[in-house]
Amino acid sequence: MSKLPIVLPAIRIRQGNQFIFAFGIDGKRVHEFAAVSRVHRTDQTLAGYQRPEVLSHIRAIRRYLESDAALLPNAIVLAFDDRVEFKALDAGASAAAYSTVGHLVIPVDPELADDEKPAWLVDGQQRSAAIRDADVDEFPVAAVGFIARDEAEQRSQFILVNNTKPLPKGLIHELLPTTSAELPAAYARRRLPATVLNFLNFGAGGGEGPFTGRISTPTMANGFIRDNSVLKMIENSLYEGALYQYRDPEDGTGDIPSILMHLNYFWGAVERVFPSAWRLPPTKSRLTHGAGIQSLGYVMDSLTEGVPAAELPGLGIEEILVDLREHCAWTEGTWDFGLDQTRRWNGIQNTPNDVRLLTSHLLRAVRGHEASVATRR
């Protein structure tokens, strides 16, 4: 394979103080200079940003490409680094012009590893893989590229490009903490909770804790607690509960060490009081189920709201949870919600109604404990 650069006619389009480049290229050549950076972790650090290839989808695209009159009108999107150059044909073109005609010069070196290539696929992973494998001599495609400052900007663009597509939520949640651009409100709201979740799951920031390795994410395949359940618990608490005291409402940032200390203390007590139920997957334990995680999150808020993390050991949380045992049916038996309303232990589902029902039940038991303690005093 040649080391000669690929030189392509292109149009440079100005968007604010940035540029994008529109051009055509033989899809067979894209992988010579562009890598697919699949999401993974290295030493607790998130690397990459692409979803794993969906082989069945790629095979279907490949069969279509090998048919007569195949057409792929959608452009692939590439993030370049600063080794890629644009050379305008008209050197005197106005800087205020919306578009400029020229050539895009992309270096090619077959000896480079994927993570050293000058471009990354932000969108079009499966199409480009299908073209690469298709039994055709060439297949030109439309492409749009931009020069990214760093990988955080690439990840931000990946989320924005895929915002209207069925992108796995778990992948977005892992990427959010390492993005830098302004995001849609729903994603911006979850950036801090997602950051906290990653620290909890990977034992960073505050050492290992009760959630370490237990939350299921694209890079923690052995986890069994759904990431969305933990995210909802953290998000509810940050905006309306005990963790609110650590959040800056102005910019959405937070005191992450204090948040982690608070969560690890409370959920560490949960793990100690209910050790067997905490080790089981949601199919065998409603404690690690979405309803259990969210409901106990509200219990945490009720018991610890306004109390700094450093003062939690003086609250007697573990004693309260011990008294809560007789009201719980995490792995067997039945839930007694009063008024002749009972459920089998696994009859609780991760629905808003059942989360409210379980939360009310647990909070009544907690208040009963507090009333009993007050009477004894």
Short mmCIF file of C-alpha atoms in Angstrom, two decimals:
data_model
loop_
_atom_site.label_atom_id
_atom_site.label_comp_id
_atom_site.label_asym_id
_atom_site.label_seq_id
_atom_site.Cartn_x
_atom_site.Cartn_y
_atom_site.Cartn_z
CA MET A 1 0.00 0.00 0.00
CA SER A 2 1.33 3.42 -0.98
CA LYS A 3 2.36 6.10 1.50
CA LEU A 4 1.31 8.81 -0.93
CA PRO A 5 -1.34 11.12 0.50
CA ILE A 6 -4.90 11.02 -0.78
CA VAL A 7 -5.77 14.33 -2.46
CA LEU A 8 -9.49 14.94 -2.91
CA PRO A 9 -11.48 17.80 -4.44
CA ALA A 10 -13.50 19.28 -1.58
CA ILE A 11 -15.63 22.20 -0.52
CA ARG A 12 -14.79 23.94 2.74
CA ILE A 13 -17.91 25.31 4.42
CA ARG A 14 -17.68 27.88 7.22
CA GLN A 15 -19.90 27.39 10.27
CA GLY A 16 -19.27 30.21 12.75
CA ASN A 17 -15.54 30.10 13.45
CA GLN A 18 -15.18 26.46 12.39
CA PHE A 19 -15.13 24.58 9.10
CA ILE A 20 -16.52 21.36 7.69
CA PHE A 21 -15.37 19.70 4.49
CA ALA A 22 -17.65 17.99 1.96
CA PHE A 23 -16.08 15.57 -0.49
CA GLY A 24 -16.44 12.23 -2.28
CA ILE A 25 -14.15 9.25 -1.76
CA ASP A 26 -13.96 5.59 -2.67
CA GLY A 27 -15.38 3.84 0.39
CA LYS A 28 -12.80 1.09 -0.10
CA ARG A 29 -10.07 3.57 0.88
CA VAL A 30 -11.61 5.04 4.03
CA HIS A 31 -10.00 2.44 6.30
CA GLU A 32 -6.55 3.35 4.94
CA PHE A 33 -6.62 6.56 6.97
CA ALA A 34 -9.61 6.30 9.32
CA ALA A 35 -10.10 4.15 12.39
CA VAL A 36 -13.25 2.97 14.13
CA SER A 37 -12.61 3.83 17.78
CA ARG A 38 -14.78 1.36 19.67
CA VAL A 39 -15.55 2.15 23.28
CA HIS A 40 -13.39 0.35 25.86
CA ARG A 41 -11.50 1.09 29.06
CA THR A 42 -7.78 1.23 29.70
CA ASP A 43 -6.63 1.61 33.32
CA GLN A 44 -10.07 2.95 34.37
CA THR A 45 -10.01 5.50 31.52
CA LEU A 46 -12.65 5.48 28.80
CA ALA A 47 -11.18 5.17 25.31
CA GLY A 48 -12.96 5.25 21.99
CA TYR A 49 -16.54 6.20 21.31
CA GLN A 50 -18.09 3.89 18.72
CA ARG A 51 -20.64 1.16 19.31
CA PRO A 52 -19.48 -2.40 18.44
CA GLU A 53 -20.12 -3.44 14.86
CA VAL A 54 -23.51 -5.05 14.29
CA LEU A 55 -22.54 -7.93 12.03
CA SER A 56 -26.01 -8.81 10.79
CA HIS A 57 -26.62 -5.22 9.74
CA ILE A 58 -23.26 -5.06 7.98
CA ARG A 59 -24.02 -8.27 6.06
CA ALA A 60 -27.36 -6.84 4.95
CA ILE A 61 -25.70 -3.62 3.69
CA ARG A 62 -23.02 -5.65 1.95
CA ARG A 63 -25.59 -7.76 0.08
CA TYR A 64 -27.30 -4.56 -1.05
CA LEU A 65 -24.01 -3.03 -2.22
CA GLU A 66 -23.30 -6.11 -4.32
CA SER A 67 -26.67 -5.78 -6.06
CA ASP A 68 -27.37 -3.75 -9.20
CA ALA A 69 -28.02 -0.02 -8.85
CA ALA A 70 -26.99 0.15 -5.17
CA LEU A 71 -27.14 3.68 -3.73
CA LEU A 72 -25.93 5.06 -0.37
CA PRO A 73 -26.93 8.75 -0.34
CA ASN A 74 -26.13 9.43 3.34
CA ALA A 75 -22.71 10.90 4.02
CA ILE A 76 -20.26 9.30 6.41
CA VAL A 77 -18.82 11.67 9.04
CA LEU A 78 -15.10 11.81 9.81
CA ALA A 79 -13.16 13.59 12.55
CA PHE A 80 -9.68 14.58 11.35
CA ASP A 81 -6.67 15.63 13.36
CA ASP A 82 -4.42 18.51 12.32
CA ARG A 83 -2.36 16.35 9.96
CA VAL A 84 -5.17 16.73 7.41
CA GLU A 85 -4.89 19.95 5.36
CA PHE A 86 -7.23 21.91 3.13
CA LYS A 87 -5.62 23.83 0.26
CA ALA A 88 -7.88 26.42 -1.35
CA LEU A 89 -7.71 26.76 -5.13
CA ASP A 90 -8.20 30.51 -4.86
CA ALA A 91 -5.63 31.77 -2.42
CA GLY A 92 -7.30 35.18 -2.39
CA ALA A 93 -10.77 33.86 -1.49
CA SER A 94 -12.59 35.97 1.06
CA ALA A 95 -12.43 34.68 4.63
CA ALA A 96 -16.09 35.68 4.96
CA ALA A 97 -17.20 33.31 2.17
CA TYR A 98 -19.51 30.52 3.23
CA SER A 99 -17.79 28.01 0.96
CA THR A 100 -14.40 27.65 -0.65
CA VAL A 101 -13.33 25.15 -3.32
CA GLY A 102 -10.03 23.35 -2.89
CA HIS A 103 -8.32 20.07 -2.15
CA LEU A 104 -8.27 18.01 1.04
CA VAL A 105 -4.89 16.37 1.63
CA ILE A 106 -5.07 13.25 3.83
CA PRO A 107 -1.81 11.50 4.80
CA VAL A 108 -1.71 7.72 4.43
CA ASP A 109 0.74 5.38 6.15
CA PRO A 110 -0.05 1.63 6.10
CA GLU A 111 2.34 1.09 9.02
CA LEU A 112 0.28 3.19 11.43
CA ALA A 113 -1.81 1.47 14.09
CA ASP A 114 -5.50 2.35 14.18
CA ASP A 115 -5.10 4.74 17.10
CA GLU A 116 -2.40 6.62 15.16
CA LYS A 117 -4.41 7.23 11.98
CA PRO A 118 -5.33 10.83 11.12
CA ALA A 119 -9.10 10.27 11.03
CA TRP A 120 -11.86 8.58 13.03
CA LEU A 121 -15.30 7.50 11.92
CA VAL A 122 -17.90 9.46 13.87
CA ASP A 123 -20.86 8.18 11.84
CA GLY A 124 -21.10 5.51 9.15
CA GLN A 125 -19.21 2.71 10.88
CA GLN A 126 -21.42 -0.07 9.54
CA ARG A 127 -21.69 1.36 6.03
CA SER A 128 -17.92 1.72 5.75
CA ALA A 129 -17.37 -1.82 7.07
CA ALA A 130 -19.86 -3.18 4.52
CA ILE A 131 -18.14 -1.32 1.68
CA ARG A 132 -14.75 -2.58 2.85
CA ASP A 133 -15.95 -6.20 2.75
CA ALA A 134 -18.22 -5.99 -0.31
CA ASP A 135 -17.24 -7.86 -3.48
CA VAL A 136 -17.00 -4.70 -5.58
CA ASP A 137 -13.97 -2.93 -7.03
CA GLU A 138 -14.96 0.46 -5.70
CA PHE A 139 -17.91 2.28 -4.17
CA PRO A 140 -17.66 6.08 -3.97
CA VAL A 141 -19.46 7.68 -1.03
CA ALA A 142 -20.25 11.19 0.11
CA ALA A 143 -18.33 12.27 3.18
CA VAL A 144 -18.28 15.20 5.60
CA GLY A 145 -15.25 15.87 7.75
CA PHE A 146 -14.15 18.30 10.42
CA ILE A 147 -10.89 18.89 12.25
CA ALA A 148 -11.34 18.12 15.96
CA ARG A 149 -9.25 19.69 18.69
CA ASP A 150 -9.20 16.54 20.82
CA GLU A 151 -11.01 13.26 21.53
CA ALA A 152 -13.48 14.97 23.88
CA GLU A 153 -14.71 17.02 20.94
CA GLN A 154 -14.97 13.87 18.81
CA ARG A 155 -17.14 12.22 21.49
CA SER A 156 -19.35 15.29 21.75
CA GLN A 157 -19.91 15.27 18.00
CA PHE A 158 -20.57 11.52 18.07
CA ILE A 159 -23.38 12.03 20.60
CA LEU A 160 -24.82 14.99 18.69
CA VAL A 161 -24.68 13.23 15.32
CA ASN A 162 -26.42 10.18 16.78
CA ASN A 163 -28.91 12.16 18.88
CA THR A 164 -31.90 11.22 16.71
CA LYS A 165 -30.86 7.62 16.10
CA PRO A 166 -31.46 4.54 18.27
CA LEU A 167 -28.04 4.79 19.92
CA PRO A 168 -27.75 2.54 23.00
CA LYS A 169 -28.32 4.68 26.10
CA GLY A 170 -25.62 2.83 28.02
CA LEU A 171 -23.03 3.93 25.48
CA ILE A 172 -24.15 7.56 25.73
CA HIS A 173 -24.00 7.39 29.54
CA GLU A 174 -20.39 6.21 29.43
CA LEU A 175 -19.43 8.91 26.94
CA LEU A 176 -21.15 11.86 28.64
CA PRO A 177 -18.49 12.44 31.36
CA THR A 178 -15.76 12.81 28.73
CA THR A 179 -17.56 15.26 26.43
CA SER A 180 -16.89 18.99 26.28
CA ALA A 181 -19.45 20.51 23.91
CA GLU A 182 -22.83 21.99 24.78
CA LEU A 183 -25.34 19.13 24.65
CA PRO A 184 -29.14 18.87 24.48
CA ALA A 185 -30.76 19.59 27.85
CA ALA A 186 -31.62 15.96 28.60
CA TYR A 187 -28.00 14.89 28.10
CA ALA A 188 -26.55 17.92 29.89
CA ARG A 189 -28.69 17.08 32.93
CA ARG A 190 -27.24 13.58 33.02
CA ARG A 191 -23.59 14.50 32.56
CA LEU A 192 -22.90 14.86 36.31
CA PRO A 193 -24.92 11.73 37.30
CA ALA A 194 -23.10 9.77 34.58
CA THR A 195 -19.75 11.00 35.88
CA VAL A 196 -20.65 9.89 39.39
CA LEU A 197 -21.87 6.51 38.12
CA ASN A 198 -18.56 5.86 36.32
CA PHE A 199 -16.59 6.68 39.48
CA LEU A 200 -18.82 4.34 41.51
CA ASN A 201 -18.57 1.51 39.01
CA PHE A 202 -14.86 1.65 38.34
CA GLY A 203 -13.70 2.40 41.87
CA ALA A 204 -12.03 5.66 40.92
CA GLY A 205 -12.07 8.87 42.94
CA GLY A 206 -13.07 7.27 46.22
CA GLY A 207 -11.63 3.76 46.08
CA GLU A 208 -13.70 0.61 45.81
CA GLY A 209 -17.26 0.77 47.09
CA PRO A 210 -20.50 -1.22 47.08
CA PHE A 211 -21.21 -0.48 43.39
CA THR A 212 -17.72 -1.24 42.08
CA GLY A 213 -17.99 -3.67 39.16
CA ARG A 214 -21.71 -4.23 39.73
CA ILE A 215 -23.25 -1.73 37.28
CA SER A 216 -23.88 -3.04 33.77
CA THR A 217 -22.38 -0.80 31.07
CA PRO A 218 -20.85 -1.41 27.61
CA THR A 219 -17.41 -1.68 29.25
CA MET A 220 -18.56 -3.56 32.37
CA ALA A 221 -20.21 -6.59 30.82
CA ASN A 222 -20.19 -8.54 34.10
CA GLY A 223 -22.23 -5.90 35.93
CA PHE A 224 -25.80 -6.84 36.79
CA ILE A 225 -27.37 -3.65 38.19
CA ARG A 226 -28.80 -1.65 35.30
CA ASP A 227 -26.96 1.62 34.74
CA ASN A 228 -30.23 3.47 34.14
CA SER A 229 -31.53 2.46 37.58
CA VAL A 230 -28.45 3.87 39.31
CA LEU A 231 -28.53 6.98 37.11
CA LYS A 232 -32.13 7.70 38.08
CA MET A 233 -31.29 7.27 41.76
CA ILE A 234 -28.31 9.65 41.52
CA GLU A 235 -30.16 12.16 39.34
CA ASN A 236 -33.20 12.28 41.65
CA SER A 237 -30.95 12.87 44.65
CA LEU A 238 -28.81 15.53 42.93
CA TYR A 239 -31.81 17.57 41.87
CA GLU A 240 -34.27 16.99 44.71
CA GLY A 241 -32.63 15.03 47.51
CA ALA A 242 -29.63 14.51 49.75
CA LEU A 243 -27.00 15.05 47.05
CA TYR A 244 -28.41 18.46 46.10
CA GLN A 245 -26.14 20.07 48.70
CA TYR A 246 -23.09 19.11 46.60
CA ARG A 247 -24.38 20.37 43.21
CA ASP A 248 -23.80 23.82 41.73
CA PRO A 249 -27.18 24.78 40.17
CA GLU A 250 -25.51 27.45 38.02
CA ASP A 251 -23.20 25.31 35.92
CA GLY A 252 -24.34 21.76 36.70
CA THR A 253 -21.03 20.70 38.24
CA GLY A 254 -20.70 19.11 41.65
CA ASP A 255 -18.40 18.21 44.53
CA ILE A 256 -17.74 14.69 43.27
CA PRO A 257 -15.56 13.48 46.20
CA SER A 258 -18.34 14.41 48.67
CA ILE A 259 -21.01 12.86 46.44
CA LEU A 260 -19.04 9.61 46.26
CA MET A 261 -18.44 9.60 50.02
CA HIS A 262 -22.15 10.11 50.66
CA LEU A 263 -23.26 7.37 48.26
CA ASN A 264 -20.61 4.88 49.30
CA TYR A 265 -21.45 5.32 52.98
CA PHE A 266 -25.18 4.78 52.59
CA TRP A 267 -24.99 1.96 50.02
CA GLY A 268 -22.12 0.38 51.96
CA ALA A 269 -24.52 0.11 54.89
CA VAL A 270 -27.11 -1.43 52.53
CA GLU A 271 -24.54 -3.99 51.39
CA ARG A 272 -23.65 -4.91 54.97
CA VAL A 273 -27.25 -5.23 56.15
CA PHE A 274 -28.45 -7.16 53.07
CA PRO A 275 -25.27 -8.98 51.91
CA SER A 276 -26.93 -11.93 50.14
CA ALA A 277 -29.52 -9.83 48.31
CA TRP A 278 -26.84 -7.34 47.23
CA ARG A 279 -24.77 -10.05 45.52
CA LEU A 280 -27.65 -11.39 43.39
CA PRO A 281 -28.85 -10.17 39.98
CA PRO A 282 -32.25 -8.44 39.63
CA THR A 283 -33.96 -11.66 38.52
CA LYS A 284 -33.17 -13.13 41.94
CA SER A 285 -33.17 -10.02 44.13
CA ARG A 286 -35.43 -6.98 44.11
CA LEU A 287 -32.71 -5.08 45.98
CA THR A 288 -30.54 -4.84 42.84
CA HIS A 289 -33.62 -4.38 40.67
CA GLY A 290 -34.55 -0.94 39.35
CA ALA A 291 -37.42 -0.62 41.84
CA GLY A 292 -35.17 -1.47 44.79
CA ILE A 293 -32.34 0.86 43.79
CA GLN A 294 -34.66 3.81 43.23
CA SER A 295 -36.76 3.20 46.34
CA LEU A 296 -33.74 2.92 48.63
CA GLY A 297 -32.41 6.05 46.96
CA TYR A 298 -35.45 7.89 48.27
CA VAL A 299 -34.83 6.34 51.70
CA MET A 300 -31.26 7.71 51.54
CA ASP A 301 -32.66 11.15 50.72
CA SER A 302 -35.14 10.99 53.60
CA LEU A 303 -32.51 9.97 56.14
CA THR A 304 -29.58 12.11 55.01
CA GLU A 305 -30.90 15.25 53.30
CA GLY A 306 -28.92 18.29 54.43
CA VAL A 307 -26.38 16.16 56.34
CA PRO A 308 -22.78 16.46 55.05
CA ALA A 309 -21.06 13.22 54.12
CA ALA A 310 -18.56 13.50 56.96
CA GLU A 311 -21.41 13.48 59.52
CA LEU A 312 -23.25 10.43 58.18
CA PRO A 313 -21.60 7.94 60.58
CA GLY A 314 -23.40 9.65 63.49
CA LEU A 315 -26.90 9.08 62.08
CA GLY A 316 -27.22 5.38 62.92
CA ILE A 317 -28.12 4.50 59.32
CA GLU A 318 -27.08 0.88 59.66
CA GLU A 319 -29.28 0.44 62.75
CA ILE A 320 -32.25 1.85 60.82
CA LEU A 321 -31.63 -0.53 57.90
CA VAL A 322 -31.38 -3.50 60.30
CA ASP A 323 -34.85 -2.65 61.61
CA LEU A 324 -36.02 -2.38 57.98
CA ARG A 325 -35.21 -6.07 57.35
CA GLU A 326 -38.53 -7.37 58.69
CA HIS A 327 -40.39 -5.17 56.18
CA CYS A 328 -38.40 -6.38 53.14
CA ALA A 329 -38.82 -9.35 50.84
CA TRP A 330 -35.91 -8.81 48.48
CA THR A 331 -35.35 -12.46 47.54
CA GLU A 332 -38.25 -14.50 48.97
CA GLY A 333 -41.59 -14.25 50.74
CA THR A 334 -44.14 -11.51 50.21
CA TRP A 335 -44.36 -7.76 50.52
CA ASP A 336 -47.07 -6.58 52.90
CA PHE A 337 -48.13 -3.11 51.82
CA GLY A 338 -51.13 -2.96 54.16
CA LEU A 339 -54.84 -2.66 53.34
CA ASP A 340 -54.82 -6.32 52.32
CA GLN A 341 -52.36 -5.54 49.55
CA THR A 342 -49.58 -8.09 49.23
CA ARG A 343 -47.15 -9.06 46.45
CA ARG A 344 -44.81 -11.96 45.91
CA TRP A 345 -41.20 -10.92 46.42
CA ASN A 346 -40.66 -10.71 42.65
CA GLY A 347 -44.05 -9.17 41.93
CA ILE A 348 -42.55 -5.67 42.18
CA GLN A 349 -41.74 -4.29 38.73
CA ASN A 350 -39.63 -1.36 37.58
CA THR A 351 -42.61 0.88 36.83
CA PRO A 352 -43.39 4.33 38.29
CA ASN A 353 -46.39 2.95 40.21
CA ASP A 354 -44.43 0.08 41.76
CA VAL A 355 -41.48 2.33 42.60
CA ARG A 356 -43.86 4.70 44.41
CA LEU A 357 -45.56 1.77 46.18
CA LEU A 358 -42.26 0.31 47.40
CA THR A 359 -40.87 3.72 48.34
CA SER A 360 -43.94 4.56 50.44
CA HIS A 361 -43.72 1.17 52.16
CA LEU A 362 -40.03 1.60 53.06
CA LEU A 363 -40.45 5.21 54.19
CA ARG A 364 -43.37 4.23 56.48
CA ALA A 365 -41.14 1.61 58.06
CA VAL A 366 -38.33 4.15 58.52
CA ARG A 367 -40.69 6.65 60.13
CA GLY A 368 -41.97 3.88 62.39
CA HIS A 369 -38.39 3.21 63.50
CA GLU A 370 -37.76 6.89 64.16
CA ALA A 371 -40.98 7.17 66.16
CA SER A 372 -40.04 4.12 68.21
CA VAL A 373 -36.60 5.53 68.98
CA ALA A 374 -38.10 8.87 69.95
CA THR A 375 -40.55 7.12 72.33
CA ARG A 376 -37.73 5.16 73.99
CA ARG A 377 -35.88 8.40 74.56
#
